[in-house]
Tab-separated table of C-alpha atoms and ligand atoms in Angstrom:
chain	number	residue	atom	x	y	z
A	23	MET	CA	14.839	8.397	-15.892
A	24	ALA	CA	14.307	6.335	-12.718
A	25	LYS	CA	11.078	4.616	-12.605
A	26	LEU	CA	7.937	4.159	-10.530
A	27	TYR	CA	7.246	0.618	-8.781
A	28	TRP	CA	3.632	-0.690	-7.539
A	29	ARG	CA	3.849	-3.945	-5.664
A	30	TYR	CA	0.351	-4.230	-4.948
A	31	GLY	CA	-0.776	-7.418	-2.693
A	32	THR	CA	-3.622	-8.399	-0.102
A	33	MET	CA	-3.564	-8.051	3.776
A	34	ASP	CA	-0.895	-10.446	4.601
A	35	SER	CA	1.354	-10.455	1.351
A	36	ALA	CA	5.137	-9.588	3.136
A	37	LYS	CA	4.711	-6.208	1.134
A	38	THR	CA	6.305	-4.432	4.414
A	39	LEU	CA	8.845	-6.927	5.146
A	40	ASN	CA	9.287	-6.813	1.027
A	41	LEU	CA	9.949	-3.248	1.421
A	42	LEU	CA	11.947	-3.487	4.794
A	43	ALA	CA	14.605	-5.864	2.939
A	44	VAL	CA	15.255	-3.241	0.122
A	45	ALA	CA	16.145	-0.637	2.667
A	46	HIS	CA	17.894	-3.268	4.394
A	47	ASN	CA	19.847	-3.797	1.308
A	48	TYR	CA	20.401	-0.112	-0.301
A	49	LYS	CA	22.184	0.618	3.091
A	50	LYS	CA	24.257	-2.401	3.097
A	51	GLN	CA	24.993	-0.881	-0.220
A	52	GLY	CA	26.056	2.608	1.583
A	53	LYS	CA	23.478	4.603	-0.625
A	54	ARG	CA	20.429	6.068	1.121
A	55	VAL	CA	16.857	5.820	1.538
A	56	ALA	CA	14.188	7.987	2.919
A	57	LEU	CA	11.228	5.738	3.807
A	58	VAL	CA	7.730	7.304	3.720
A	59	LYS	CA	3.518	7.446	4.054
A	60	PRO	CA	1.416	8.605	3.860
A	61	ARG	CA	-0.282	9.823	7.745
A	62	LEU	CA	-3.899	8.335	8.531
A	63	ASP	CA	-4.064	9.589	12.240
A	64	ASP	CA	-1.800	10.752	15.265
A	65	ARG	CA	-1.944	8.119	17.574
A	66	PHE	CA	1.145	6.628	18.964
A	67	GLY	CA	2.921	4.897	16.470
A	68	ALA	CA	2.338	6.887	13.001
A	69	ARG	CA	5.721	6.658	12.171
A	70	ASP	CA	6.069	2.813	12.789
A	71	ILE	CA	6.175	0.817	9.433
A	72	ALA	CA	6.138	-2.713	10.899
A	73	SER	CA	5.955	-6.060	9.410
A	74	ARG	CA	3.542	-8.619	10.303
A	75	SER	CA	7.247	-11.146	10.658
A	76	GLY	CA	8.713	-8.666	13.505
A	77	LEU	CA	10.247	-6.519	11.754
A	78	ARG	CA	9.946	-2.733	12.115
A	79	ALA	CA	11.782	0.717	10.974
A	80	GLU	CA	10.489	4.236	11.522
A	81	ALA	CA	9.185	6.493	8.508
A	82	ASP	CA	11.568	9.502	7.328
A	83	MET	CA	8.427	11.204	6.471
A	84	LEU	CA	4.568	11.208	6.995
A	85	LEU	CA	2.866	12.484	3.948
A	86	GLU	CA	-0.259	14.749	4.750
A	87	PRO	CA	-3.133	15.040	1.697
A	88	ASP	CA	-1.925	18.522	0.904
A	89	SER	CA	1.889	17.305	1.193
A	90	ARG	CA	3.787	19.632	-1.342
A	91	LEU	CA	6.933	17.539	-1.816
A	92	ALA	CA	10.041	19.563	-2.346
A	93	ASP	CA	13.144	17.908	-3.864
A	94	ALA	CA	15.382	19.226	-1.589
A	95	ASP	CA	13.731	17.098	0.723
A	96	PHE	CA	14.993	13.775	-1.463
A	97	ALA	CA	18.241	15.620	-2.497
A	98	GLU	CA	21.132	12.594	-2.112
A	99	LEU	CA	18.668	9.478	-1.596
A	100	ASP	CA	19.369	6.612	-3.343
A	101	CYS	CA	15.731	5.428	-3.702
A	102	VAL	CA	11.829	6.164	-1.968
A	103	LEU	CA	10.103	3.344	-0.293
A	104	VAL	CA	6.353	4.627	0.499
A	105	ASP	CA	4.529	1.785	2.756
A	106	GLU	CA	0.632	1.704	2.992
A	107	ALA	CA	0.477	3.631	-0.749
A	108	GLN	CA	-2.646	2.727	-1.221
A	109	PHE	CA	-4.161	5.354	1.085
A	110	LEU	CA	-2.162	8.218	-0.860
A	111	THR	CA	-4.112	10.765	-2.434
A	112	PRO	CA	-3.854	10.644	-6.541
A	113	GLY	CA	-2.117	13.839	-6.493
A	114	LEU	CA	0.639	12.906	-4.133
A	115	VAL	CA	0.920	9.894	-6.500
A	116	ASP	CA	2.041	12.161	-9.156
A	117	GLN	CA	3.577	14.140	-7.381
A	118	LEU	CA	5.740	11.208	-6.361
A	119	ARG	CA	6.181	10.269	-10.542
A	120	ARG	CA	6.998	13.535	-11.332
A	121	ILE	CA	10.303	13.264	-8.949
A	122	THR	CA	11.405	9.900	-10.543
A	123	ARG	CA	12.162	12.361	-13.910
A	124	GLU	CA	13.173	15.167	-11.959
A	125	LEU	CA	15.931	13.635	-10.088
A	126	ASP	CA	15.795	10.819	-11.906
A	127	LEU	CA	15.188	8.595	-8.317
A	128	PRO	CA	13.299	5.166	-8.205
A	129	VAL	CA	10.136	5.071	-5.969
A	130	ILE	CA	8.953	1.766	-4.775
A	131	CYS	CA	5.094	2.152	-3.923
A	132	TYR	CA	3.675	-0.928	-1.702
A	133	GLY	CA	0.263	-1.035	-0.459
A	134	LEU	CA	-3.201	-2.805	-1.288
A	135	ARG	CA	-4.954	-2.833	-4.745
A	136	THR	CA	-8.412	-3.015	-2.695
A	137	ASP	CA	-10.984	-2.779	-0.104
A	138	PHE	CA	-13.092	-4.885	2.073
A	139	ARG	CA	-15.348	-4.287	-0.586
A	140	THR	CA	-12.990	-5.438	-3.190
A	141	ARG	CA	-12.672	-1.689	-4.659
A	142	LEU	CA	-9.508	-0.005	-6.118
A	143	PHE	CA	-7.959	2.635	-3.077
A	144	PRO	CA	-7.689	6.329	-4.725
A	145	GLY	CA	-4.127	5.697	-4.254
A	146	ALA	CA	-3.986	2.295	-5.677
A	147	ARG	CA	-5.916	3.758	-8.805
A	148	ARG	CA	-3.872	6.394	-9.355
A	149	LEU	CA	-0.600	4.057	-9.100
A	150	PHE	CA	-2.353	1.116	-11.981
A	151	GLU	CA	-2.621	4.603	-13.778
A	152	VAL	CA	1.038	6.030	-14.235
A	153	ALA	CA	3.623	2.974	-13.160
A	154	ASP	CA	6.576	1.852	-14.881
A	155	ARG	CA	6.233	-1.492	-13.270
A	156	ILE	CA	3.355	-2.597	-11.532
A	157	GLU	CA	4.313	-6.071	-9.649
A	158	GLU	CA	1.879	-8.107	-7.291
A	159	VAL	CA	2.935	-9.564	-4.135
A	160	LYS	CA	1.159	-12.553	-3.687
A	161	VAL	CA	-0.279	-14.759	-0.603
A	162	THR	CA	-2.706	-17.633	-0.297
A	163	CYS	CA	-6.289	-17.432	0.683
A	164	GLN	CA	-6.310	-18.379	4.175
A	165	PHE	CA	-8.815	-20.533	3.732
A	166	CYS	CA	-8.200	-22.298	0.678
A	167	ASN	CA	-4.716	-22.893	-1.369
A	168	ARG	CA	-5.736	-20.634	-4.669
A	169	LYS	CA	-4.228	-16.785	-4.385
A	170	ALA	CA	-5.570	-14.610	-2.278
A	171	ILE	CA	-6.965	-11.396	-4.394
A	172	PHE	CA	-9.621	-9.795	-1.582
A	173	ASN	CA	-9.052	-8.202	1.972
A	174	MET	CA	-12.226	-9.845	3.764
A	175	ARG	CA	-13.618	-7.516	6.798
A	176	GLN	CA	-14.078	-9.149	9.988
A	177	VAL	CA	-15.776	-8.091	13.141
A	178	GLY	CA	-15.523	-10.267	15.950
A	179	GLY	CA	-14.726	-12.872	13.596
A	180	GLU	CA	-17.706	-12.477	11.298
A	181	PRO	CA	-17.083	-11.375	7.355
A	182	THR	CA	-18.379	-7.960	6.699
A	183	LEU	CA	-19.149	-5.606	4.189
A	184	SER	CA	-20.407	-2.529	6.869
A	185	GLY	CA	-18.588	0.163	7.648
A	186	ASP	CA	-16.143	2.886	6.267
A	187	GLN	CA	-13.475	2.051	3.760
A	188	ILE	CA	-10.973	3.189	6.363
A	189	GLN	CA	-12.079	2.297	9.973
A	190	LEU	CA	-9.249	3.200	12.503
A	191	GLY	CA	-9.082	1.983	15.956
A	192	GLY	CA	-12.090	-0.453	15.548
A	193	ASP	CA	-12.082	-3.500	16.430
A	194	GLU	CA	-11.870	-5.123	12.899
A	195	SER	CA	-9.582	-7.642	11.582
A	196	TYR	CA	-8.659	-8.337	8.020
A	197	VAL	CA	-7.893	-11.826	6.328
A	198	PRO	CA	-6.635	-12.439	2.296
A	199	VAL	CA	-8.951	-14.594	0.632
A	200	CYS	CA	-9.885	-15.558	-3.285
A	201	TYR	CA	-12.529	-14.891	-5.239
A	202	ALA	CA	-15.050	-18.700	-4.700
A	203	CYS	CA	-13.770	-18.166	-0.438
A	204	PHE	CA	-15.522	-14.466	-0.514
A	205	ALA	CA	-18.362	-14.895	-2.764
A	206	ASP	CA	-19.176	-18.231	-0.234
A	207	ARG	CA	-19.470	-16.046	2.267
A	208	LEU	CA	-20.755	-12.208	1.196
A	209	PRO	CA	-22.700	-11.477	-1.279
A	210	LEU	CA	-20.529	-9.731	-3.889
A	211	GLU	CA	-23.851	-8.902	-6.783
A	212	GLY	CA	-23.973	-4.627	-6.990
A	213	LEU	CA	-20.511	-3.960	-4.838
A	214	GLY	CA	-19.170	-2.963	-9.056
A	215	ASP	CA	-21.971	-0.527	-9.049
A	216	ASP	CA	-21.684	1.434	-6.141
A	217	PRO	CA	-18.981	4.625	-6.167
A	218	PRO	CA	-15.593	4.238	-5.388
B	247	LIG	ZN1	-9.952	-19.507	-0.881
């Protein structure tokens, strides 16, 4: 049976670059891969799988929350690569899990562990629960040399804990930070108590 891989990291940890490199290697060997991502909105470029390094590719498949994955869509493939997997619904993760067994097809998911309030994304939670291999893609904190574990939201350059978990088209940005640098800038008390 093929494996389900969950490769998680913070913003700027080169997850998408890693995904595109894996896709490149498969294709170089004459193998077929499917690039998949959840659809968040219909903006121009929604199919883009773009790394901050400048490398980019187009998704072969966009998944809706209620998508039903048909075996026929995955026939003749050697690997499925999923970008932004934190935005998958738990049900979609379970369908990808099923594919690894029923089609003996490896699925490699890349995404964020937690949101800007330090809480697991629903898709990330399910991947931690059911993946065979869990691997961290690491990057250094924006402000020191420790490993980053959080994504700090900034609006106008100021750190904030306000707003929706997924904000589309806003002027916010995210930086990877360690626990200490996060705690220096924002109150962490009570974040674990909120409903996820
Ligand atoms: Zn730091």
